[in-house]
mmCIF file of C-alpha atoms in Angstrom:
data_model
loop_
_atom_site.group_PDB
_atom_site.id
_atom_site.type_symbol
_atom_site.label_atom_id
_atom_site.label_comp_id
_atom_site.label_asym_id
_atom_site.label_seq_id
_atom_site.Cartn_x
_atom_site.Cartn_y
_atom_site.Cartn_z
ATOM 1 C CA UNK A 77 -5.964 -45.512 63.344
ATOM 2 C CA UNK A 78 -5.856 -42.516 65.711
ATOM 3 C CA UNK A 79 -8.346 -39.529 65.799
ATOM 4 C CA UNK A 80 -9.353 -36.875 67.704
ATOM 5 C CA UNK A 81 -12.878 -37.897 68.817
ATOM 6 C CA UNK A 82 -13.724 -35.589 71.516
ATOM 7 C CA UNK A 83 -12.979 -32.758 69.507
ATOM 8 C CA UNK A 84 -14.504 -33.924 66.291
ATOM 9 C CA UNK A 85 -17.809 -34.849 68.352
ATOM 10 C CA UNK A 86 -17.820 -31.429 69.687
ATOM 11 C CA UNK A 87 -17.685 -29.696 66.394
ATOM 12 C CA UNK A 88 -20.240 -31.928 64.733
ATOM 13 C CA UNK A 89 -22.917 -31.192 67.406
ATOM 14 C CA UNK A 90 -22.635 -27.636 67.527
ATOM 15 C CA UNK A 91 -22.687 -27.772 63.440
ATOM 16 C CA UNK A 92 -25.935 -30.016 63.694
ATOM 17 C CA UNK A 93 -27.644 -27.399 66.612
ATOM 18 C CA UNK A 94 -26.979 -24.294 64.591
ATOM 19 C CA UNK A 95 -29.852 -23.999 62.306
ATOM 20 C CA UNK A 96 -29.260 -23.989 58.705
ATOM 21 C CA UNK A 97 -30.871 -24.932 55.187
ATOM 22 C CA UNK A 98 -30.882 -28.598 56.174
ATOM 23 C CA UNK A 99 -32.420 -27.989 59.379
ATOM 24 C CA UNK A 100 -35.335 -25.805 57.704
ATOM 25 C CA UNK A 101 -35.886 -28.759 55.149
ATOM 26 C CA UNK A 102 -36.283 -31.237 57.758
ATOM 27 C CA UNK A 103 -38.152 -29.217 59.773
ATOM 28 C CA UNK A 104 -40.852 -27.897 57.238
ATOM 29 C CA UNK A 105 -41.067 -31.690 55.986
ATOM 30 C CA UNK A 106 -41.678 -33.277 59.331
ATOM 31 C CA UNK A 107 -44.648 -30.632 59.777
ATOM 32 C CA UNK A 108 -46.446 -32.067 56.459
ATOM 33 C CA UNK A 109 -45.807 -35.755 57.704
ATOM 34 C CA UNK A 110 -43.473 -37.587 59.857
ATOM 35 C CA UNK A 111 -42.416 -39.780 57.142
ATOM 36 C CA UNK A 112 -41.603 -36.764 54.706
ATOM 37 C CA UNK A 113 -39.631 -35.599 57.240
ATOM 38 C CA UNK A 114 -37.623 -38.830 58.110
ATOM 39 C CA UNK A 115 -37.286 -38.810 54.310
ATOM 40 C CA UNK A 116 -35.405 -35.374 54.285
ATOM 41 C CA UNK A 117 -33.118 -36.203 57.156
ATOM 42 C CA UNK A 118 -31.931 -39.276 55.040
ATOM 43 C CA UNK A 119 -31.663 -36.945 52.138
ATOM 44 C CA UNK A 120 -29.429 -34.498 53.840
ATOM 45 C CA UNK A 121 -27.290 -37.317 54.856
ATOM 46 C CA UNK A 122 -27.162 -38.997 51.556
ATOM 47 C CA UNK A 123 -25.798 -35.400 50.591
ATOM 48 C CA UNK A 124 -23.376 -35.752 53.035
ATOM 49 C CA UNK A 125 -22.183 -39.154 51.811
ATOM 50 C CA UNK A 126 -21.485 -37.559 48.531
ATOM 51 C CA UNK A 127 -19.083 -34.558 50.196
ATOM 52 C CA UNK A 128 -17.400 -37.188 52.039
ATOM 53 C CA UNK A 129 -16.532 -39.690 49.025
ATOM 54 C CA UNK A 130 -15.193 -36.307 47.231
ATOM 55 C CA UNK A 131 -13.381 -35.152 50.025
ATOM 56 C CA UNK A 132 -11.691 -38.711 50.445
ATOM 57 C CA UNK A 133 -11.122 -38.618 46.585
ATOM 58 C CA UNK A 134 -9.977 -35.306 46.069
ATOM 59 C CA UNK A 135 -12.491 -33.785 44.055
ATOM 60 C CA UNK A 136 -13.757 -31.294 46.932
ATOM 61 C CA UNK A 137 -10.009 -29.889 46.765
ATOM 62 C CA UNK A 138 -10.644 -29.034 42.806
ATOM 63 C CA UNK A 139 -13.661 -27.451 43.714
ATOM 64 C CA UNK A 140 -12.372 -25.597 46.484
ATOM 65 C CA UNK A 141 -9.324 -24.195 44.669
ATOM 66 C CA UNK A 142 -11.463 -23.395 41.540
ATOM 67 C CA UNK A 143 -13.572 -20.003 42.138
ATOM 68 C CA UNK A 144 -15.906 -20.610 38.947
ATOM 69 C CA UNK A 145 -16.583 -24.178 40.299
ATOM 70 C CA UNK A 146 -17.240 -23.180 43.809
ATOM 71 C CA UNK A 147 -19.240 -20.368 42.909
ATOM 72 C CA UNK A 148 -21.473 -22.502 40.729
ATOM 73 C CA UNK A 149 -22.334 -24.919 43.155
ATOM 74 C CA UNK A 150 -22.899 -21.894 45.523
ATOM 75 C CA UNK A 151 -25.437 -20.367 43.253
ATOM 76 C CA UNK A 152 -27.182 -23.713 42.336
ATOM 77 C CA UNK A 153 -27.601 -23.967 45.792
ATOM 78 C CA UNK A 154 -28.945 -20.593 46.459
ATOM 79 C CA UNK A 155 -31.231 -20.810 43.666
ATOM 80 C CA UNK A 156 -32.704 -24.288 44.872
ATOM 81 C CA UNK A 157 -33.414 -22.550 48.345
ATOM 82 C CA UNK A 158 -35.080 -19.550 46.542
ATOM 83 C CA UNK A 159 -37.118 -22.033 44.611
ATOM 84 C CA UNK A 160 -38.342 -23.885 47.652
ATOM 85 C CA UNK A 161 -39.281 -20.657 49.234
ATOM 86 C CA UNK A 162 -40.930 -18.961 46.415
ATOM 87 C CA UNK A 163 -43.231 -22.603 45.994
ATOM 88 C CA UNK A 164 -43.778 -22.518 49.443
ATOM 89 C CA UNK A 165 -45.032 -18.834 49.769
ATOM 90 C CA UNK A 166 -47.107 -19.589 46.777
ATOM 91 C CA UNK A 167 -48.618 -22.678 47.864
ATOM 92 C CA UNK A 168 -49.562 -20.964 51.144
ATOM 93 C CA UNK A 169 -51.212 -18.068 49.403
ATOM 94 C CA UNK A 170 -53.298 -20.222 46.776
ATOM 95 C CA UNK A 171 -54.422 -22.626 50.107
ATOM 96 C CA UNK A 172 -55.521 -19.171 51.627
ATOM 97 C CA UNK A 173 -57.620 -18.279 48.565
ATOM 98 C CA UNK A 174 -59.120 -21.492 48.209
ATOM 99 C CA UNK A 175 -60.466 -21.550 51.693
ATOM 100 C CA UNK A 176 -63.441 -19.889 52.282
ATOM 101 C CA UNK A 177 -63.277 -16.485 54.181
ATOM 102 C CA UNK A 178 -64.095 -16.963 57.943
ATOM 103 C CA UNK A 179 -63.927 -20.924 57.788
ATOM 104 C CA UNK A 180 -62.729 -22.524 60.889
ATOM 105 C CA UNK A 181 -61.751 -26.537 60.644
ATOM 106 C CA UNK A 182 -61.994 -28.204 63.943
ATOM 107 C CA UNK A 183 -59.086 -30.225 64.667
ATOM 108 C CA UNK A 184 -59.569 -33.644 64.068
ATOM 109 C CA UNK A 185 -62.718 -33.119 61.859
ATOM 110 C CA UNK A 186 -63.450 -35.077 58.899
ATOM 111 C CA UNK A 187 -62.613 -31.743 57.034
ATOM 112 C CA UNK A 188 -59.482 -31.091 58.631
ATOM 113 C CA UNK A 189 -56.641 -31.300 55.874
ATOM 114 C CA UNK A 190 -55.172 -33.956 58.369
ATOM 115 C CA UNK A 191 -52.035 -33.344 60.030
ATOM 116 C CA UNK A 192 -51.981 -37.384 59.151
ATOM 117 C CA UNK A 193 -52.140 -36.885 55.884
ATOM 118 C CA UNK A 194 -51.885 -33.349 53.941
ATOM 119 C CA UNK A 195 -53.446 -32.980 50.846
ATOM 120 C CA UNK A 196 -50.540 -31.793 48.930
ATOM 121 C CA UNK A 197 -48.301 -34.755 50.734
ATOM 122 C CA UNK A 198 -49.682 -37.116 47.903
ATOM 123 C CA UNK A 199 -49.392 -41.060 48.338
ATOM 124 C CA UNK A 200 -46.687 -42.358 50.528
ATOM 125 C CA UNK A 201 -43.934 -43.203 47.883
ATOM 126 C CA UNK A 202 -44.324 -39.968 46.629
ATOM 127 C CA UNK A 203 -44.282 -38.024 49.799
ATOM 128 C CA UNK A 204 -41.024 -39.779 50.922
ATOM 129 C CA UNK A 205 -39.479 -39.057 47.357
ATOM 130 C CA UNK A 206 -40.337 -35.355 47.647
ATOM 131 C CA UNK A 207 -38.687 -35.099 51.146
ATOM 132 C CA UNK A 208 -35.727 -37.200 50.277
ATOM 133 C CA UNK A 209 -35.029 -35.397 46.942
ATOM 134 C CA UNK A 210 -35.449 -31.890 49.135
ATOM 135 C CA UNK A 211 -32.998 -32.820 51.726
ATOM 136 C CA UNK A 212 -30.703 -34.521 49.264
ATOM 137 C CA UNK A 213 -30.359 -31.409 46.973
ATOM 138 C CA UNK A 214 -30.512 -28.673 49.800
ATOM 139 C CA UNK A 215 -27.166 -30.887 51.142
ATOM 140 C CA UNK A 216 -25.397 -31.509 48.033
ATOM 141 C CA UNK A 217 -25.670 -28.068 46.842
ATOM 142 C CA UNK A 218 -24.353 -26.701 49.671
ATOM 143 C CA UNK A 219 -20.575 -25.673 49.023
ATOM 144 C CA UNK A 220 -20.220 -25.297 53.009
ATOM 145 C CA UNK A 221 -20.755 -28.960 53.446
ATOM 146 C CA UNK A 222 -18.420 -29.695 51.092
ATOM 147 C CA UNK A 223 -15.753 -27.530 52.356
ATOM 148 C CA UNK A 224 -16.561 -28.903 56.410
ATOM 149 C CA UNK A 225 -15.053 -31.996 54.762
ATOM 150 C CA UNK A 226 -12.275 -30.745 53.322
ATOM 151 C CA UNK A 227 -10.874 -28.029 55.865
ATOM 152 C CA UNK A 228 -12.686 -28.835 59.021
ATOM 153 C CA UNK A 229 -12.498 -32.521 59.377
ATOM 154 C CA UNK A 230 -8.940 -33.068 58.280
ATOM 155 C CA UNK A 231 -8.111 -30.954 61.677
ATOM 156 C CA UNK A 232 -9.019 -34.129 63.690
ATOM 157 C CA UNK A 233 -7.330 -36.961 61.540
ATOM 158 C CA UNK A 234 -4.037 -38.121 62.625
ATOM 159 C CA UNK A 235 -0.976 -37.527 60.255
ATOM 160 C CA UNK A 236 0.447 -40.731 60.626
ATOM 161 C CA UNK A 237 -2.612 -43.023 59.087
ATOM 162 C CA UNK A 238 -4.406 -42.801 56.065
ATOM 163 C CA UNK A 239 -6.009 -39.710 55.411
ATOM 164 C CA UNK A 240 -8.860 -41.456 53.085
ATOM 165 C CA UNK A 241 -9.542 -43.821 55.890
ATOM 166 C CA UNK A 242 -9.647 -41.525 58.721
ATOM 167 C CA UNK A 243 -12.250 -39.340 56.574
ATOM 168 C CA UNK A 244 -14.382 -42.221 55.857
ATOM 169 C CA UNK A 245 -14.392 -43.003 59.425
ATOM 170 C CA UNK A 246 -15.340 -39.480 60.470
ATOM 171 C CA UNK A 247 -17.435 -38.884 57.839
ATOM 172 C CA UNK A 248 -19.557 -42.001 58.716
ATOM 173 C CA UNK A 249 -19.716 -41.154 62.220
ATOM 174 C CA UNK A 250 -21.042 -37.431 61.167
ATOM 175 C CA UNK A 251 -23.709 -39.315 59.012
ATOM 176 C CA UNK A 252 -24.860 -41.354 61.573
ATOM 177 C CA UNK A 253 -25.105 -38.861 64.369
ATOM 178 C CA UNK A 254 -26.916 -36.526 61.901
ATOM 179 C CA UNK A 255 -29.446 -39.376 61.315
ATOM 180 C CA UNK A 256 -30.242 -39.612 65.009
ATOM 181 C CA UNK A 257 -30.472 -35.840 65.297
ATOM 182 C CA UNK A 258 -33.003 -35.644 62.504
ATOM 183 C CA UNK A 259 -34.968 -38.376 63.696
ATOM 184 C CA UNK A 260 -35.339 -36.759 66.995
ATOM 185 C CA UNK A 261 -36.171 -33.547 65.478
ATOM 186 C CA UNK A 262 -38.927 -35.285 63.688
ATOM 187 C CA UNK A 263 -40.205 -36.933 66.698
ATOM 188 C CA UNK A 264 -40.374 -33.341 68.376
ATOM 189 C CA UNK A 265 -41.863 -31.596 65.444
ATOM 190 C CA UNK A 266 -44.682 -34.234 64.911
ATOM 191 C CA UNK A 267 -46.155 -32.759 68.256
ATOM 192 C CA UNK A 268 -46.706 -29.124 66.485
ATOM 193 C CA UNK A 269 -48.801 -30.894 63.709
ATOM 194 C CA UNK A 270 -52.098 -30.824 65.744
ATOM 195 C CA UNK A 271 -51.373 -26.907 65.854
ATOM 196 C CA UNK A 272 -50.732 -26.370 62.197
ATOM 197 C CA UNK A 273 -54.037 -28.093 61.358
ATOM 198 C CA UNK A 274 -55.469 -24.667 62.231
ATOM 199 C CA UNK A 275 -55.642 -23.055 58.916
ATOM 200 C CA UNK A 276 -54.613 -19.513 60.045
ATOM 201 C CA UNK A 277 -51.485 -20.709 62.002
ATOM 202 C CA UNK A 278 -50.424 -22.930 58.909
ATOM 203 C CA UNK A 279 -50.817 -20.085 56.307
ATOM 204 C CA UNK A 280 -48.334 -18.285 58.893
ATOM 205 C CA UNK A 281 -46.168 -21.215 59.328
ATOM 206 C CA UNK A 282 -46.070 -21.524 55.537
ATOM 207 C CA UNK A 283 -45.400 -17.912 54.638
ATOM 208 C CA UNK A 284 -42.743 -17.801 57.434
ATOM 209 C CA UNK A 285 -40.788 -20.556 56.145
ATOM 210 C CA UNK A 286 -40.933 -19.588 52.736
ATOM 211 C CA UNK A 287 -39.507 -16.369 53.372
ATOM 212 C CA UNK A 288 -36.718 -18.154 55.317
ATOM 213 C CA UNK A 289 -35.801 -20.411 52.790
ATOM 214 C CA UNK A 290 -35.786 -17.321 50.354
ATOM 215 C CA UNK A 291 -33.645 -15.123 52.671
ATOM 216 C CA UNK A 292 -31.452 -18.228 53.170
ATOM 217 C CA UNK A 293 -30.763 -18.772 49.548
ATOM 218 C CA UNK A 294 -30.150 -14.877 49.030
ATOM 219 C CA UNK A 295 -27.502 -14.888 51.695
ATOM 220 C CA UNK A 296 -25.642 -18.035 50.424
ATOM 221 C CA UNK A 297 -25.578 -16.326 46.834
ATOM 222 C CA UNK A 298 -24.226 -13.299 48.669
ATOM 223 C CA UNK A 299 -21.851 -14.814 50.721
ATOM 224 C CA UNK A 300 -18.045 -14.808 48.943
#
């Protein structure tokens, strides 16, 4: 089996470095709790595995050639992103209303909403499940991820070998690179959590990320 590893790795790294829905989900989850951020990253890569399997079995080809199927997946993904955005914005406004006006919570105090354990995060198992689910759905409902395996990835395989085996090899490499990248992003983002403990800053952060989710969702739905 001979594949163009150098070219493939270059494309994959650029794809991860350009912020998209997966990046935003992992980033926001990581600011809530490191374990939720890692779970979101693993969820996104699990979604990538689904695209890899469907591409290897030819199901992605059917979706790509059927405008109705493609549009349905695209709209579902867009709706989910908008849902996440609206929920984030509403949660931020609700938290702002519930906090007494002018109240300042010192970082590290007992009343701090705890970057270590945000009130809305819940038990560790529920937090992990929520992060994984958000990452998985965001990726698996992204038709561009499916088209990457269908149209971009085959450019780096050897026509004389087994297409399925090479897709699995490159796809697995892509997934592993992504896991390392998301975990590194979570480690860096964790340093922001002390800053996010400040109520005003957290409110603005949640409002901004919520609007970004909504904007990306509308953009996904609008692009043909």
